[in-house]
mmCIF file of C-alpha atoms in Angstrom:
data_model
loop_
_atom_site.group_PDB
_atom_site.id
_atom_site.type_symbol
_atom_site.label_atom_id
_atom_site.label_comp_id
_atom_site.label_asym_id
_atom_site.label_seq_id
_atom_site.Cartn_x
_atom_site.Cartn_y
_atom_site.Cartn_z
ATOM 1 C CA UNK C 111 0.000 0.000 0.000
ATOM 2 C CA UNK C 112 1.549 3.076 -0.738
ATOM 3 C CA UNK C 113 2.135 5.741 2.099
ATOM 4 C CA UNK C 114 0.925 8.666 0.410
ATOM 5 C CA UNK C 115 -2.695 6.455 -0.190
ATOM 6 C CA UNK C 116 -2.349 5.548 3.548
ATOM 7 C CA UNK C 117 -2.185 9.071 4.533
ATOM 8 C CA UNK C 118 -5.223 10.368 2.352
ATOM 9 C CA UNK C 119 -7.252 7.407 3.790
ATOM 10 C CA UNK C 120 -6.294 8.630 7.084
ATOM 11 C CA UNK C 121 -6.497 12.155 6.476
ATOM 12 C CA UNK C 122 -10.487 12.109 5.457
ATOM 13 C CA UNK C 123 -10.781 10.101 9.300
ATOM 14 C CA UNK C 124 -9.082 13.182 10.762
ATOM 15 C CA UNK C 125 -11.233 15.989 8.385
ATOM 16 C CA UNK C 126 -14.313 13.647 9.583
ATOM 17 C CA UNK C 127 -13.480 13.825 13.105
ATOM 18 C CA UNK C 128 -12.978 9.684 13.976
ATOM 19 C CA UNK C 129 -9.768 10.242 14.831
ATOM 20 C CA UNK C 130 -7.205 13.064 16.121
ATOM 21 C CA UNK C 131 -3.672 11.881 15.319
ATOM 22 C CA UNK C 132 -2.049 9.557 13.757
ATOM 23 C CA UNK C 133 0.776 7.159 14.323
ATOM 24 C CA UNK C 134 3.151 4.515 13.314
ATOM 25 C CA UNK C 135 3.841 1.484 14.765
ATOM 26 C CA UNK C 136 7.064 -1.291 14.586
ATOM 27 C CA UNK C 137 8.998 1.861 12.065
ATOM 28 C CA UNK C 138 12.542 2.215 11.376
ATOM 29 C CA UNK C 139 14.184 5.627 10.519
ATOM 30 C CA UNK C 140 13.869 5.163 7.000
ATOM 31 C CA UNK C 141 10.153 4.420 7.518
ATOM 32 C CA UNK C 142 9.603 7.321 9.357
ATOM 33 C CA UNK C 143 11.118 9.670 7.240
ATOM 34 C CA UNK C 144 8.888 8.357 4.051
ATOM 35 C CA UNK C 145 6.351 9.155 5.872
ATOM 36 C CA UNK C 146 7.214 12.512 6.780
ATOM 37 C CA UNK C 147 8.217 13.536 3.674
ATOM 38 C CA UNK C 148 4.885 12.084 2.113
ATOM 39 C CA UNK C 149 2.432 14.165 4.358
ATOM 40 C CA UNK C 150 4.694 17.407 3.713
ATOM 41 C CA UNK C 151 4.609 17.008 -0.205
ATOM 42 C CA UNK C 152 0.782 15.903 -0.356
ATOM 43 C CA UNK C 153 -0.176 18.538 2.052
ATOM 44 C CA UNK C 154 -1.436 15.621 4.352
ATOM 45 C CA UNK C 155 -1.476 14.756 8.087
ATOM 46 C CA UNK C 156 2.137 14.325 9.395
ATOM 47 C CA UNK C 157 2.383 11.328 11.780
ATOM 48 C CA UNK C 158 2.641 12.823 15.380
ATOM 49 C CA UNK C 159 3.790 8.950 16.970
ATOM 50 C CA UNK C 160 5.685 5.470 17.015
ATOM 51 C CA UNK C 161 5.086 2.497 19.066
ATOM 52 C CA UNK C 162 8.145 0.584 19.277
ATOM 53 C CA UNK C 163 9.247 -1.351 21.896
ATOM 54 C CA UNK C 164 11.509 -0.364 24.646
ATOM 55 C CA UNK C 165 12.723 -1.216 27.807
ATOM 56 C CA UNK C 166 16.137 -1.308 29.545
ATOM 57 C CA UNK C 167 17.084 -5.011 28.047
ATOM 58 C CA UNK C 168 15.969 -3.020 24.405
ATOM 59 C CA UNK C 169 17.126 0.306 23.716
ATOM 60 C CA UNK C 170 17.156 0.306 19.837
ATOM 61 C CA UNK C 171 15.257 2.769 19.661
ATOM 62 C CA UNK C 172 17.919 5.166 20.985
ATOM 63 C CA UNK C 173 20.020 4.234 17.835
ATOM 64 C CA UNK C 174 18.599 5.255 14.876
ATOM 65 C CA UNK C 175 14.846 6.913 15.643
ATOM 66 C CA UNK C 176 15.406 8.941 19.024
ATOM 67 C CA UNK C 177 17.261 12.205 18.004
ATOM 68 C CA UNK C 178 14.988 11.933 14.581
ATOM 69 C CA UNK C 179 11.804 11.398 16.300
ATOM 70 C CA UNK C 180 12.427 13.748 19.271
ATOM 71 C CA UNK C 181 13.617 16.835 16.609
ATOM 72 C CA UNK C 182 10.615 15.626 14.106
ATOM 73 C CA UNK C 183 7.782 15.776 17.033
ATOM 74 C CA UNK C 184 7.109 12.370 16.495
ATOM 75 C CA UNK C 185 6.715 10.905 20.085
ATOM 76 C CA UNK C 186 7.582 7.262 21.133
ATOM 77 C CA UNK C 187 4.678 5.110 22.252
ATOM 78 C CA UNK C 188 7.055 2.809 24.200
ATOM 79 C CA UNK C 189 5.686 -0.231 24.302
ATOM 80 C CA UNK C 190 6.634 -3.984 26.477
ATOM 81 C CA UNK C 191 8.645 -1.850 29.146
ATOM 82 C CA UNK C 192 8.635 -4.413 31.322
ATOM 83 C CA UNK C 193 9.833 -6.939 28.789
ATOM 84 C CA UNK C 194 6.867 -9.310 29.270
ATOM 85 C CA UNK C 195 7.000 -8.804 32.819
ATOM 86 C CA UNK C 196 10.532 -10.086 32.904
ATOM 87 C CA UNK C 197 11.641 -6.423 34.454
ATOM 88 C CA UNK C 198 8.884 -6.831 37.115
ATOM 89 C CA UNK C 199 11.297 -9.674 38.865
ATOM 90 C CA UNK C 200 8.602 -11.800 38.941
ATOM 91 C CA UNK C 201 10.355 -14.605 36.756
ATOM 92 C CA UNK C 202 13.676 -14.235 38.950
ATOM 93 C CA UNK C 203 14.790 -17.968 39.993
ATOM 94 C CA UNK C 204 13.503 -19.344 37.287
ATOM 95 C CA UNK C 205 10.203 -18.649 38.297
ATOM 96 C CA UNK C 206 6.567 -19.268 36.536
ATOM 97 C CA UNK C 207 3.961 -17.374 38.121
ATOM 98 C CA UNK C 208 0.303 -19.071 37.368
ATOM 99 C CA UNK C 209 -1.688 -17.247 34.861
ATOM 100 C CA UNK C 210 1.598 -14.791 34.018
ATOM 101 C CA UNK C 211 2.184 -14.269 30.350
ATOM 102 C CA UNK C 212 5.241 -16.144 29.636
ATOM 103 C CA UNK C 213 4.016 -19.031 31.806
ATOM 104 C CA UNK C 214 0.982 -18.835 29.458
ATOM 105 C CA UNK C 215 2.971 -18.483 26.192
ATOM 106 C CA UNK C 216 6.040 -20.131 26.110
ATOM 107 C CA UNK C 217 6.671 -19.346 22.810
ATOM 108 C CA UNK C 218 7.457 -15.702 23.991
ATOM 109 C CA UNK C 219 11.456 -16.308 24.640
ATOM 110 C CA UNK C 220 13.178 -13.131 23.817
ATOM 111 C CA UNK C 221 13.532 -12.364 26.889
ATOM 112 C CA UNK C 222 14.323 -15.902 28.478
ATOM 113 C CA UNK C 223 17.381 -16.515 26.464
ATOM 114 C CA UNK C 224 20.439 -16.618 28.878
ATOM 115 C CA UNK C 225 22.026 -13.664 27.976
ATOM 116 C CA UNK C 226 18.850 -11.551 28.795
ATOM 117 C CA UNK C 227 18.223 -13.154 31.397
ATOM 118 C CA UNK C 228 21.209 -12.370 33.250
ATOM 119 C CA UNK C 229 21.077 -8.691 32.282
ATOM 120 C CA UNK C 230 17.429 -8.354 33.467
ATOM 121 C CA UNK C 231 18.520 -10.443 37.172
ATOM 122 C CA UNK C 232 21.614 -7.089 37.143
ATOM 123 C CA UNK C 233 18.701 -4.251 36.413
ATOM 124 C CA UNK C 234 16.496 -6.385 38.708
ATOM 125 C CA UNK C 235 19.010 -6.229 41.412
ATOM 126 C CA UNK C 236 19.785 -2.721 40.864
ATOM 127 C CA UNK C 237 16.319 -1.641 41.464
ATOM 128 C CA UNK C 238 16.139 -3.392 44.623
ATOM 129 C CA UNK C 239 19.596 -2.028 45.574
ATOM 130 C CA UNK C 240 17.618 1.604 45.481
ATOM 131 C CA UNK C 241 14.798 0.379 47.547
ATOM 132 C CA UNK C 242 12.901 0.582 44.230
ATOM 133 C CA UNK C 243 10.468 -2.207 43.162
ATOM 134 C CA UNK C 244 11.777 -3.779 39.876
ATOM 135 C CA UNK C 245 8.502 -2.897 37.634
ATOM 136 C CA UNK C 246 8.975 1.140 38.822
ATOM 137 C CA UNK C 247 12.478 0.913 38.414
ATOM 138 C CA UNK C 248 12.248 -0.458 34.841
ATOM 139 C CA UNK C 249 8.875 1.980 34.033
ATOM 140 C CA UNK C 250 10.627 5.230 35.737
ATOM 141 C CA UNK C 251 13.263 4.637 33.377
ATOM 142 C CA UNK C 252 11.467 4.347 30.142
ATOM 143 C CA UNK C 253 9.257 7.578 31.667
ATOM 144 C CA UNK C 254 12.589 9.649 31.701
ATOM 145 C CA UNK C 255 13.849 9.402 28.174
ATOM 146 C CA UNK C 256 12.362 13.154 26.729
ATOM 147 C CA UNK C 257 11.615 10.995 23.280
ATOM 148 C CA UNK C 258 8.893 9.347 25.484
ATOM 149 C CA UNK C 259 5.573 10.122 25.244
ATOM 150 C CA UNK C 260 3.496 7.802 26.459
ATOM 151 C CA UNK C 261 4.752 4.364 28.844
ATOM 152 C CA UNK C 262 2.248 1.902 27.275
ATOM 153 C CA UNK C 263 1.603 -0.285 30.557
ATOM 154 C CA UNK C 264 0.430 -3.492 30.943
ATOM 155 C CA UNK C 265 -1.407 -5.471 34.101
ATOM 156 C CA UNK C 266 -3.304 -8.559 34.875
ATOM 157 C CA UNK C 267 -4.070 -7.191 38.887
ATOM 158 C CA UNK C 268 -5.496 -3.945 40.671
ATOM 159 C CA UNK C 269 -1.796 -4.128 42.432
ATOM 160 C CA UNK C 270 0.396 -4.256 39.553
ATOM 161 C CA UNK C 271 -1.893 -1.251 37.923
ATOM 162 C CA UNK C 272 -1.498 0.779 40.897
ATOM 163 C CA UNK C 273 2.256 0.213 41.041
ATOM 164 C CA UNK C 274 3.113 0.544 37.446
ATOM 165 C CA UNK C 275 0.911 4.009 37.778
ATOM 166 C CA UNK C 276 2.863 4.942 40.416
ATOM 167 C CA UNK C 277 5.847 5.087 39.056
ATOM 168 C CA UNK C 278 4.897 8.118 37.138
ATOM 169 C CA UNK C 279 6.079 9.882 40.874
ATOM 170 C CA UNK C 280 9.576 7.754 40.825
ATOM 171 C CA UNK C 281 12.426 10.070 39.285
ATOM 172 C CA UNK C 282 15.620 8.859 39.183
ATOM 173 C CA UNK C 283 19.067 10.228 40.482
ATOM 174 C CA UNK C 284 21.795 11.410 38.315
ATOM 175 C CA UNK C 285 23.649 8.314 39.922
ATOM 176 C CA UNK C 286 21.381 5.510 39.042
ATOM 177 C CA UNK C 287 20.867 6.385 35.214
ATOM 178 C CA UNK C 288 24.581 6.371 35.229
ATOM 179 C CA UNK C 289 24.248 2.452 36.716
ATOM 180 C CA UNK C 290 21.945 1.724 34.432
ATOM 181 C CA UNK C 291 24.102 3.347 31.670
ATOM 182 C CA UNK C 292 26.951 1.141 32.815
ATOM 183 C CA UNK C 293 24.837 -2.157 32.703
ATOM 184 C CA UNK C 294 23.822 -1.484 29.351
ATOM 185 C CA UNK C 295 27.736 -1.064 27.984
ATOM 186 C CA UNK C 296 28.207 -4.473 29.555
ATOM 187 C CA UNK C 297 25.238 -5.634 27.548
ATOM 188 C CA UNK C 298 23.747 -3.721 25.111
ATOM 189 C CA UNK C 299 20.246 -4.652 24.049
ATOM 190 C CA UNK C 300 19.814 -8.217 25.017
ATOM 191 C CA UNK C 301 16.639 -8.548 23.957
ATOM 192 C CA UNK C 302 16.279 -6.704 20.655
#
């Protein structure tokens, strides 16, 4: 389908009033900028948002689409910040909660491969280290980029709402984002 026919169909929701914005979802840079430079040369609506995933075991977003995004207006949508739950803690041990999503779904293993694994037990343990739950930890992060716009949360309880809401008050120090910063230069993006 050709962007610039995406756009018009899109376009005639927003003249119509069905919908305000619109977005992109799973884009690269390249992506983004087609569809940039479509809307500007058709006189059509720009897209004001991405929803890509990241989280502090996948930061690949940073490399290519945050300075563009950020300096285009085109706010991240971050979605799985808590890697499937694997940045909660709650699969630490080896663990398999009842009714949790990777106990569930097997099938889901990008973030139970060793490597990421082990990098989500170091953030895990960091959190804790700050007297931090692990899910506010990992969500306060992904809150403090500026190219974030929205933390797309996920919960299956009232609890986990409330504290995955609540981290929207956590603000981390100078000091930890430089921990975190050194974690992730021992092992960048395990979980792509």
């Amino acid at each position: 389908m050709p962007i610039e026919e995406t756009l018009a169909a899109l376009g005639e929701l927003v003249k119509a009033g069905k919908i305000r914005h619109i977005g992109v979802s799973n884009e690269t840079p390249w992506g983004v900028a087609q569809f940039l430079r479509a809307a500007e040369k058709a006189g059509l609506p720009k897209i004001v948002s991405i929803q890509n995933p990241y989280s502090l075991v996948n930061r690949t977003f940073e490399t290519g689409l945050s300075e563009f995004t950020h300096k285009e207006g085109v706010g991240l949508l971050a979605y799985s910040p808590l890697a499937f739950g694997w940045l909660s803690g709650k699969y630490e041990g080896g663990a398999r909660p009842a009714g949790a999503r990777i106990t569930l779904f097997e099938r889901f293993a990008r973030y139970s491969k060793p490597h990421s694994v082990a990098a989500i037990t170091r953030y895990v343990e960091l959190a804790k280290r700050h007297g931090l739950t692990p899910a506010q930890f990992a969500l306060a992060f992904v809150n403090s980029r500026p190219f974030t716009t929205s933390n797309l949360i996920g919960a299956t309880t009232m609890p986990q709402l409330k504290e995955n809401i609540d981290s929207v008050d956590i603000e981390l120090s100078d000091e930890i984002l430089a921990e975190i910063d050194a974690l992730h230069e021992l092992q960048p993006n395990p979980a792509p």
